[in-house]
Short mmCIF file of C-alpha atoms (C1' of nucleotides) in Angstrom, two decimals:
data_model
loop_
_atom_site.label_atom_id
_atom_site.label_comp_id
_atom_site.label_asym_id
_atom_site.label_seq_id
_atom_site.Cartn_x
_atom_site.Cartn_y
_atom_site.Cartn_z
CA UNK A 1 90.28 155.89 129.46
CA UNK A 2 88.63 155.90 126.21
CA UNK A 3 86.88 158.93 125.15
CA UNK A 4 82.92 157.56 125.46
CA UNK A 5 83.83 157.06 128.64
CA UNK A 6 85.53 159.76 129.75
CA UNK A 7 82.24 162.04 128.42
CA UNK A 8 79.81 160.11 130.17
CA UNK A 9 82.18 160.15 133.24
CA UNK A 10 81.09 164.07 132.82
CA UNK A 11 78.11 163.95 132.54
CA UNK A 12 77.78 161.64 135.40
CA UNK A 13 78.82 164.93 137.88
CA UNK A 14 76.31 166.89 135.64
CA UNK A 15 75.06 168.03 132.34
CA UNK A 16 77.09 169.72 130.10
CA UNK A 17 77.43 170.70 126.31
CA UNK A 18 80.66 169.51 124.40
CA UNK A 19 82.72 172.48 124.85
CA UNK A 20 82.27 172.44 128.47
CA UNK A 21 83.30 168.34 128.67
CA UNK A 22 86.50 169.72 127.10
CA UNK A 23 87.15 172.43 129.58
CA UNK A 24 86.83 169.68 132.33
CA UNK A 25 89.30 167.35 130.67
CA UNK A 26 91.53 170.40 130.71
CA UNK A 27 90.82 171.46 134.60
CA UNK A 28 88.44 169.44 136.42
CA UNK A 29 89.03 166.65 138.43
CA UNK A 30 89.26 164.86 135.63
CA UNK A 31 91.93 166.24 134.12
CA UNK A 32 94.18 163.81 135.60
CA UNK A 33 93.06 161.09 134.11
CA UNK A 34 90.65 162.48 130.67
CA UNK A 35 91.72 163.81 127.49
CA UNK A 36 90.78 164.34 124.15
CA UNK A 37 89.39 167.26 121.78
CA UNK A 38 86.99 168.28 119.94
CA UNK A 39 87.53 166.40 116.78
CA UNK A 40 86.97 163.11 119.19
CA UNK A 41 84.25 164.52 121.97
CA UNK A 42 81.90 165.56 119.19
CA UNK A 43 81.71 162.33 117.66
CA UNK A 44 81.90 160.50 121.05
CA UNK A 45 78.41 162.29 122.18
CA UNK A 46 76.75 161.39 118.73
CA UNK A 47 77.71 157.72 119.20
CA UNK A 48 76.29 157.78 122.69
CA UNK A 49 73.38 159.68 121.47
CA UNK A 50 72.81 157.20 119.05
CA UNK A 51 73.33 154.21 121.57
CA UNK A 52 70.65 155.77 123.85
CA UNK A 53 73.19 156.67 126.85
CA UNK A 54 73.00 160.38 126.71
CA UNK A 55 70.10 162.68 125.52
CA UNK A 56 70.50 166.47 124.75
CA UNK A 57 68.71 169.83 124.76
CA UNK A 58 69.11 172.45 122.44
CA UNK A 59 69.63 175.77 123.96
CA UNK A 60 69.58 178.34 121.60
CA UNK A 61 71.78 181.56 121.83
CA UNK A 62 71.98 184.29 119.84
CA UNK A 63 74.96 185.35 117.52
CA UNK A 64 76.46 181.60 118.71
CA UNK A 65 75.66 178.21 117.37
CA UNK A 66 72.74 176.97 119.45
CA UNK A 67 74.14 174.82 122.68
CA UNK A 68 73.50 171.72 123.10
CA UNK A 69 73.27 170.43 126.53
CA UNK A 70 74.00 166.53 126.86
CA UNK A 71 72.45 164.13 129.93
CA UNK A 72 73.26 161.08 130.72
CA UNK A 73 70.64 158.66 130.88
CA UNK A 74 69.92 155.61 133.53
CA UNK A 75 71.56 153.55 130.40
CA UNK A 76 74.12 155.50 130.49
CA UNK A 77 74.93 155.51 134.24
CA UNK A 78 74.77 151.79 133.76
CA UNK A 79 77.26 151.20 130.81
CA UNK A 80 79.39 153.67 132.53
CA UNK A 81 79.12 151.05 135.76
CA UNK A 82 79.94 148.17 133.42
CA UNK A 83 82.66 149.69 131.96
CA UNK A 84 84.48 150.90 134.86
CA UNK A 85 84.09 146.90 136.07
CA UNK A 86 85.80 145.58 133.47
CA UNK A 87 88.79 144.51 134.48
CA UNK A 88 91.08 146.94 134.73
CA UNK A 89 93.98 146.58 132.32
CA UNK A 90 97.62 146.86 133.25
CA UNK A 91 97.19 150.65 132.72
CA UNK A 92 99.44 152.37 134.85
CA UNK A 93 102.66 151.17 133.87
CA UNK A 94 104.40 154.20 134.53
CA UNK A 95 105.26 154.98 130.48
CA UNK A 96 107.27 158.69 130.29
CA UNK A 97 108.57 160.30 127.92
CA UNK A 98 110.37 162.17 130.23
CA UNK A 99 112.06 158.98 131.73
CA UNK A 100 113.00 157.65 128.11
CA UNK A 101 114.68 160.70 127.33
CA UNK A 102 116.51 161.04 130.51
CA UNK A 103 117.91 157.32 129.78
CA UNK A 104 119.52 158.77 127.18
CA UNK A 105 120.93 161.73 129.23
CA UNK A 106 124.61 160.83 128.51
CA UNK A 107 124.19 161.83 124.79
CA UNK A 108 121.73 164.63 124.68
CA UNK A 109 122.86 168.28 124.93
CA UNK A 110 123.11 169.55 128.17
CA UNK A 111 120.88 172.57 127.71
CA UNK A 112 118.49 170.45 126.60
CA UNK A 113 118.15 168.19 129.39
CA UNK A 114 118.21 171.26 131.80
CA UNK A 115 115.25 173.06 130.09
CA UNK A 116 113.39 169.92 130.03
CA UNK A 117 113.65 169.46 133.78
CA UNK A 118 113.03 172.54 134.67
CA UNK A 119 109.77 173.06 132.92
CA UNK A 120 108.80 169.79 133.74
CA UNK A 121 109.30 171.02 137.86
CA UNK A 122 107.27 174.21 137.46
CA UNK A 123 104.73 171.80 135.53
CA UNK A 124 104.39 169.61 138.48
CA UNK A 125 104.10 172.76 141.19
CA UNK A 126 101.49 174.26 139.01
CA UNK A 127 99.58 170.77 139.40
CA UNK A 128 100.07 170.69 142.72
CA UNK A 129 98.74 174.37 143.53
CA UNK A 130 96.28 173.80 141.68
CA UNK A 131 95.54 170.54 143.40
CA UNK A 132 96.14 172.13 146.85
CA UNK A 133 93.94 175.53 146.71
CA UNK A 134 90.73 173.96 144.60
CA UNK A 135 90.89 170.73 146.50
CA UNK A 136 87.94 169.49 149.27
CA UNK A 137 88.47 169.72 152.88
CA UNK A 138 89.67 166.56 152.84
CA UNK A 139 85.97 165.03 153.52
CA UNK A 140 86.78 161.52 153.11
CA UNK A 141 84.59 161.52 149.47
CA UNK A 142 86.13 160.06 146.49
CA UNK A 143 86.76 162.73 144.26
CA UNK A 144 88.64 163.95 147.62
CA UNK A 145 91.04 161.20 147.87
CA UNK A 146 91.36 160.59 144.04
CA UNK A 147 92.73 164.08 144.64
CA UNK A 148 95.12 162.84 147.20
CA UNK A 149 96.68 160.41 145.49
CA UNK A 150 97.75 162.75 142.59
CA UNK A 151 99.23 164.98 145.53
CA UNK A 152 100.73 162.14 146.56
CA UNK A 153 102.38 160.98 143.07
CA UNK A 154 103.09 164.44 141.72
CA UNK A 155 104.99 165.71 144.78
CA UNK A 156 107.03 161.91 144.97
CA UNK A 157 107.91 163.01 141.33
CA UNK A 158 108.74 166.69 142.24
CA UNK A 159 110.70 165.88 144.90
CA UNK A 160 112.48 163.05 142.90
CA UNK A 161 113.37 165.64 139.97
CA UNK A 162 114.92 168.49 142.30
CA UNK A 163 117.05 165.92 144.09
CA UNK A 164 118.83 164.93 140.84
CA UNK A 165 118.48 167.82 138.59
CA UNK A 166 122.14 167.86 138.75
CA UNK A 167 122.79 164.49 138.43
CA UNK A 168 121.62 163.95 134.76
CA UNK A 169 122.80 167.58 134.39
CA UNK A 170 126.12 166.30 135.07
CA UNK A 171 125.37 163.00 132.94
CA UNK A 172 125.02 165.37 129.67
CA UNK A 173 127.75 167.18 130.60
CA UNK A 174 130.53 164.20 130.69
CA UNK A 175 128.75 162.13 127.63
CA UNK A 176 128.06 158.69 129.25
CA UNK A 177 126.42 156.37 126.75
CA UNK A 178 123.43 154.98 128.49
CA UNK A 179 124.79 151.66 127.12
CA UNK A 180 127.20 150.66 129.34
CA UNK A 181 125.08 150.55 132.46
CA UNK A 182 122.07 148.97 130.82
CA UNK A 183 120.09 145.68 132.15
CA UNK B 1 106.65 157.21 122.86
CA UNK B 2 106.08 156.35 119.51
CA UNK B 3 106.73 152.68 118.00
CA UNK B 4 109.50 153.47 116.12
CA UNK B 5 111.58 155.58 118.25
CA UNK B 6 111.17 152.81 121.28
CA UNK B 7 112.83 150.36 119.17
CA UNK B 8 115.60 152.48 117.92
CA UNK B 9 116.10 153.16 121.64
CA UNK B 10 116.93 149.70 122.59
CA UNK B 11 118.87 148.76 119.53
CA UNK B 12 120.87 152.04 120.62
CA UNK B 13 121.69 149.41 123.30
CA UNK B 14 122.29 146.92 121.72
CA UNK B 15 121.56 145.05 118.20
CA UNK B 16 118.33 142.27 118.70
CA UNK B 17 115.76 140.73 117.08
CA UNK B 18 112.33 141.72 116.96
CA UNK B 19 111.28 139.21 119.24
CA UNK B 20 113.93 140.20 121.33
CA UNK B 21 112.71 143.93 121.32
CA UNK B 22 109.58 143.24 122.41
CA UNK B 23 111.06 141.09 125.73
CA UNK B 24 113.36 144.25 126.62
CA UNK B 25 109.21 146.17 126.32
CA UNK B 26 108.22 143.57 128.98
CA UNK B 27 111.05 143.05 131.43
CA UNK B 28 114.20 145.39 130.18
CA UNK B 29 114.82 148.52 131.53
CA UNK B 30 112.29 149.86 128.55
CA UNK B 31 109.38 148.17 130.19
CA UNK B 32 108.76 151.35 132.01
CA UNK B 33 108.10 153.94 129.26
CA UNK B 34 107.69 151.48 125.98
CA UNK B 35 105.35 149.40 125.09
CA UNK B 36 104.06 147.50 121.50
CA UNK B 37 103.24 144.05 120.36
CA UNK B 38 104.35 142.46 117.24
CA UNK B 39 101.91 143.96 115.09
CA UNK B 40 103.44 147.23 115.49
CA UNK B 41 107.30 146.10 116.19
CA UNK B 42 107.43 144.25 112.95
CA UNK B 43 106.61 147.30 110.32
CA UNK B 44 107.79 149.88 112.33
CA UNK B 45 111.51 147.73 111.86
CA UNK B 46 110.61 147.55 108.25
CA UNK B 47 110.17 151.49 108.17
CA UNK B 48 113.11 151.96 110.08
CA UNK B 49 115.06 150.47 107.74
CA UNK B 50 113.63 151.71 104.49
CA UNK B 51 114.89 154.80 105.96
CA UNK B 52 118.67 153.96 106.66
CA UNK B 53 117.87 154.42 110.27
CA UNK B 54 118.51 150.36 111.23
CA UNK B 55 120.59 147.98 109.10
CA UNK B 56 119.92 143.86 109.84
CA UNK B 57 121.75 140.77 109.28
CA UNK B 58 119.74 137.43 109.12
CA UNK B 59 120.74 134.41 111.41
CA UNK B 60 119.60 131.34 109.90
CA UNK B 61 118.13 128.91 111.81
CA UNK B 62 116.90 125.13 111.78
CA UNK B 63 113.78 124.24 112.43
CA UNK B 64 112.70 128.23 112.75
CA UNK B 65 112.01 131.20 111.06
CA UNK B 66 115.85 133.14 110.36
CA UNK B 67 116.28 135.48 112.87
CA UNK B 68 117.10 139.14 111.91
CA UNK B 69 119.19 140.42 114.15
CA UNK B 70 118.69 144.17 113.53
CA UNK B 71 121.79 147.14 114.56
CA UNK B 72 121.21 150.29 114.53
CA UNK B 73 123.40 153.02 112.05
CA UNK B 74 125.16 156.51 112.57
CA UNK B 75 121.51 158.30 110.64
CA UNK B 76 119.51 155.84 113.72
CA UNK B 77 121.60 157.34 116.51
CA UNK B 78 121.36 161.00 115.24
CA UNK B 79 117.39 160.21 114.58
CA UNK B 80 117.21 159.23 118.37
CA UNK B 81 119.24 162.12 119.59
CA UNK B 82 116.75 164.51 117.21
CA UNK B 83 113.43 163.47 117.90
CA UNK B 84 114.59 163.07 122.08
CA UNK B 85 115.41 167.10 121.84
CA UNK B 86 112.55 167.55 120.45
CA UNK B 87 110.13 169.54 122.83
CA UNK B 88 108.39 167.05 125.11
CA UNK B 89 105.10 167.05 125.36
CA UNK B 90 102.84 167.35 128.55
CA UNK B 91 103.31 163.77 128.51
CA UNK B 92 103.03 163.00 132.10
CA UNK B 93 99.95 164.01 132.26
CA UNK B 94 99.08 161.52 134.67
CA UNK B 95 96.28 159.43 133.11
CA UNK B 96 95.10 156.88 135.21
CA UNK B 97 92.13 154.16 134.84
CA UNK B 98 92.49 153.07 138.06
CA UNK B 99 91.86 156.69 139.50
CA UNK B 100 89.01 157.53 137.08
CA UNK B 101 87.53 153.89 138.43
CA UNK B 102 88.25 155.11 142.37
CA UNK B 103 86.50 158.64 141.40
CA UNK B 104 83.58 156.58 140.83
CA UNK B 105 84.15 154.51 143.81
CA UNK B 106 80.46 155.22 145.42
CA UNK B 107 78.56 153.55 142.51
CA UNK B 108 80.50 150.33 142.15
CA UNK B 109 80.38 147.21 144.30
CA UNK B 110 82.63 147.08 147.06
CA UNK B 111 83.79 143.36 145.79
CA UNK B 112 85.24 145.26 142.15
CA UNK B 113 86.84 148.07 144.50
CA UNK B 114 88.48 145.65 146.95
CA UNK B 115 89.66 142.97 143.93
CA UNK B 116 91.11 145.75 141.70
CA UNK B 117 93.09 147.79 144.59
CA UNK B 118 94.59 144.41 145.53
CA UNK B 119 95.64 143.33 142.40
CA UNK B 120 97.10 147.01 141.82
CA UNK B 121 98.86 146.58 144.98
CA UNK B 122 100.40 143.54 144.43
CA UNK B 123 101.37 144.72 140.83
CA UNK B 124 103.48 147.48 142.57
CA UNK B 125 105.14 145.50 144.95
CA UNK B 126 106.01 142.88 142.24
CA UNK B 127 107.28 146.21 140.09
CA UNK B 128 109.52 147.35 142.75
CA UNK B 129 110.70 144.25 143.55
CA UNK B 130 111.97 143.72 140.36
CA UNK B 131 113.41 147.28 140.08
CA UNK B 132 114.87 146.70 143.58
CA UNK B 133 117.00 143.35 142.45
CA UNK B 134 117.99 143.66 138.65
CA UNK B 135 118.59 147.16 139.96
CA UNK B 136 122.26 148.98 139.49
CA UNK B 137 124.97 149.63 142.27
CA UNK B 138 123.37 153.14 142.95
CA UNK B 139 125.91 154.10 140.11
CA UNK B 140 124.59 157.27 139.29
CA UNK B 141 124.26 156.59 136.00
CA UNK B 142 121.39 157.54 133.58
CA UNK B 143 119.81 154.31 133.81
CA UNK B 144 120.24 153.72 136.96
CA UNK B 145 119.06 156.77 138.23
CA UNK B 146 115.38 156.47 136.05
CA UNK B 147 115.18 152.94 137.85
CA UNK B 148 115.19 155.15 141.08
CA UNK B 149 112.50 157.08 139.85
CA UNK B 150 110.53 154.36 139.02
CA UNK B 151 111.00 153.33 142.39
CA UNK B 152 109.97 156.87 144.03
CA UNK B 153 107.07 156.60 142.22
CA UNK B 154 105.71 153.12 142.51
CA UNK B 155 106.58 153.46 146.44
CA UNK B 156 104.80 156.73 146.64
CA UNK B 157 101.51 154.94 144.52
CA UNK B 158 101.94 151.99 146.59
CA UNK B 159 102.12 153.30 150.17
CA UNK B 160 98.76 155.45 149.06
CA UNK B 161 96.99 152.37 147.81
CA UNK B 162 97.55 150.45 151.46
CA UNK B 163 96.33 153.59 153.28
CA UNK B 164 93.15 154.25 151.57
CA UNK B 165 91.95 150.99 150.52
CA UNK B 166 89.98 150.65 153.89
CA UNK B 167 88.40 154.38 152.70
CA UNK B 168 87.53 153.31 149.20
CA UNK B 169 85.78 150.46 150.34
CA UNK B 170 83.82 152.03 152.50
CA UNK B 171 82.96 154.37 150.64
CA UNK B 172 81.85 151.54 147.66
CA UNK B 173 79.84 150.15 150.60
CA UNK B 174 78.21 153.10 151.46
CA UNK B 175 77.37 153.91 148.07
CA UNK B 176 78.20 157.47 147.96
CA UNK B 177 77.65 159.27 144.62
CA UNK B 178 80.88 161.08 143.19
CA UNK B 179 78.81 164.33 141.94
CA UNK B 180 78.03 165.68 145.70
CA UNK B 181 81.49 166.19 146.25
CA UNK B 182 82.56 167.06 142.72
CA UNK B 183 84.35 170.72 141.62
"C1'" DG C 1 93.58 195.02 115.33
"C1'" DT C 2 94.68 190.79 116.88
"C1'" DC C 3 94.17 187.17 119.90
"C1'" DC C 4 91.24 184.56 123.11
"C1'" DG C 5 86.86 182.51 124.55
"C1'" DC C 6 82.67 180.67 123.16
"C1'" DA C 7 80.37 177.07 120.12
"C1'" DT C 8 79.76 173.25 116.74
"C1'" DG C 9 81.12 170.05 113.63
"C1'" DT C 10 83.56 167.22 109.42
"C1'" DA C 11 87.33 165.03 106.72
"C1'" DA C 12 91.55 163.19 106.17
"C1'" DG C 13 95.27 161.15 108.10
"C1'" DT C 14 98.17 158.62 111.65
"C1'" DA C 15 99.20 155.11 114.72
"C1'" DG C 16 98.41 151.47 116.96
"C1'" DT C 17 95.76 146.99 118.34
"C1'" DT C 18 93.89 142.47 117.49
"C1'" DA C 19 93.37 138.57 115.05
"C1'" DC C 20 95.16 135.56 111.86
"C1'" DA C 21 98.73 132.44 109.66
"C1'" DT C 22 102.60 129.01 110.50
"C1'" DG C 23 105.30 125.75 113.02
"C1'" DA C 24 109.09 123.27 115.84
"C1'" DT C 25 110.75 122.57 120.80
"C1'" DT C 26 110.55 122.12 125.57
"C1'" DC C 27 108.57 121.74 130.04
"C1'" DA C 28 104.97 120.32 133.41
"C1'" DT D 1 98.36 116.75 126.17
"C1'" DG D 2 98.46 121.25 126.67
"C1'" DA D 3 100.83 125.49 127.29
"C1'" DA D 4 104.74 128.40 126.81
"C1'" DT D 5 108.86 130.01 124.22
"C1'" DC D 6 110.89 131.01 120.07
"C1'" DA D 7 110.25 133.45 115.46
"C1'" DT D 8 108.22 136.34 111.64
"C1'" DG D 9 104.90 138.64 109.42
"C1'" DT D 10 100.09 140.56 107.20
"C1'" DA D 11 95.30 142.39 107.11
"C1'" DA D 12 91.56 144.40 109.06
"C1'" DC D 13 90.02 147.28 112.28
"C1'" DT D 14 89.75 150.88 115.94
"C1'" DA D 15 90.59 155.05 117.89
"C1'" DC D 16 92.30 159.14 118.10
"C1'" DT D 17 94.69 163.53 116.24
"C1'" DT D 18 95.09 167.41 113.24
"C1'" DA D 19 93.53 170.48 110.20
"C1'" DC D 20 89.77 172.66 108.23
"C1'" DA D 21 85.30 175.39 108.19
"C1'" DT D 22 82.55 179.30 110.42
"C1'" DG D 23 81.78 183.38 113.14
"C1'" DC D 24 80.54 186.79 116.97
"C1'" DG D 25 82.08 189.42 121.17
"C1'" DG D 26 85.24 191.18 124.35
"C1'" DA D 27 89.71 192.21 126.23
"C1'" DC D 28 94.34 194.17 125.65
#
DNA sequence: GTCCGCATGTAAGTAGTTACATGATTCA
DNA sequence: TGAATCATGTAACTACTTACATGCGGAC
């Protein structure tokens, strides 16, 4: 999602200053699906500013750059409406880096392909935990279910990555060229 | 992945065309992690080349533009291998429209819900259908065993979609707002 | 005493998308 | 007759990333 959106997808929970719409991207519930940093969330909230969709406060601090605390307006809560009813594009064709390197698996070091699995498994049980202990009773709401589905996907991939860790292991080891076996 | 590297990973297949690369983006075995239209396949060929990485012969043709039919060298395979060891990313971060859209699901109409998890739905099922019939012999090999992936994964996303689609209506008809239930 | 968290922002650069430009052939 | 496939490419634009600029307070 672009990043305009993604902020006043934020703000839309509650208010928050730009730092803080970072930290969410980074461990919210939207970090599955928001990114960006500061260098594009700044400019993002004057643009919105500027387009009437978000308003701020300034709270001062001392010793700290004052804080400015962004709200989204009733525009705003409609253009984020609009937005989200465009039609969605064909977004979630599964692109991976992961999965285009481990095409290749038959001519990459073996070490290499090893590491990369292996981080990428504790990467996905982090997720998971983290999913799992901070998640909602399962209540039914959205946020709750948006949370099972990335259960749902991360542990298919989990699962899929410790069955054939050895596989493409293996794969490095012997040197097949992903060629022959190509579409 | 990057422009470049996608196309030096299917001319590591085999030598094509540019029009040719940007099929094996839309229905080759690529179509799952690449992606890029003309406007970006077309100078990131011409880079490639300025830079020893491709070489091309031209085809001439009647009636149409000459086809170069572009190979790729030694210095494109070791470029490949090179920037694949490189560390991946958190790539797999998994950003998802649709999901940010669902999060939301309280404040959108029902009708928008119901029309985009359908379409989604029957996007899956036409995905692993596809990866289910061009697939390999179960060969173990690299290729084939990322087109098992993709079909872990689109099952896993698909099976989710039928169960909750009932919920996410509901909950569009119900109108409940995503903040009450938000971290 | 050095790194991390808090807090904002700008400037330059990269990479990719979209629209344009051209044009024959084949299929419905 | 209209759309899709084949075939290449450029120009303008958009959007985001990375690096820079500043600086206190607290933890290790």
């Amino acid at each position: 999602m672009d990043i305009k959106t993604s902020c006043l997808g934020v703000l839309a929970l509650r208010p928050a200053s730009g730092y803080e719409i970072r930290k969410s991207f980074e461990e919210g519930p939207f970090s599955h699906f928001a990114e960006g940093g500061f260098g594009s969330i700044y400019p993002a909230l004057g643009k919105l500013t500027a387009e009437g969709l978000v308003t701020f406060e300034v709270e001062a601090q001392e010793k700290r750059p004052d804080k400015k605390i962004y709200q989204i307006t009733e525009a705003g809560r409609r253009a984020l409406v609009e937005k989200l009813c465009e039609k969605a594009p064909d977004d979630d064709k599964y692109k991976s880096d992961l999965l285009f390197m481990l095409f290749f698996a038959g001519q990459l070091p073996a070490d290499h392909i090893r590491t990369v699995i292996d981080e990428r498994i504790e990467f996905y049980q982090a997720k998971l935990a983290h999913l799992t202990e901070c998640g909602g009773a399962g209540d039914g709401s959205a946020p709750d279910l948006v949370r099972e589905f990335g259960v749902t996907v991360y542990s298919a991939m989990l699962t899929y990555l410790q069955d054939h860790r050895q596989d493409f292991i293996k794969l490095a080891e012997r040197g097949t060229p992903a060629a022959d076996a190509a579409e």
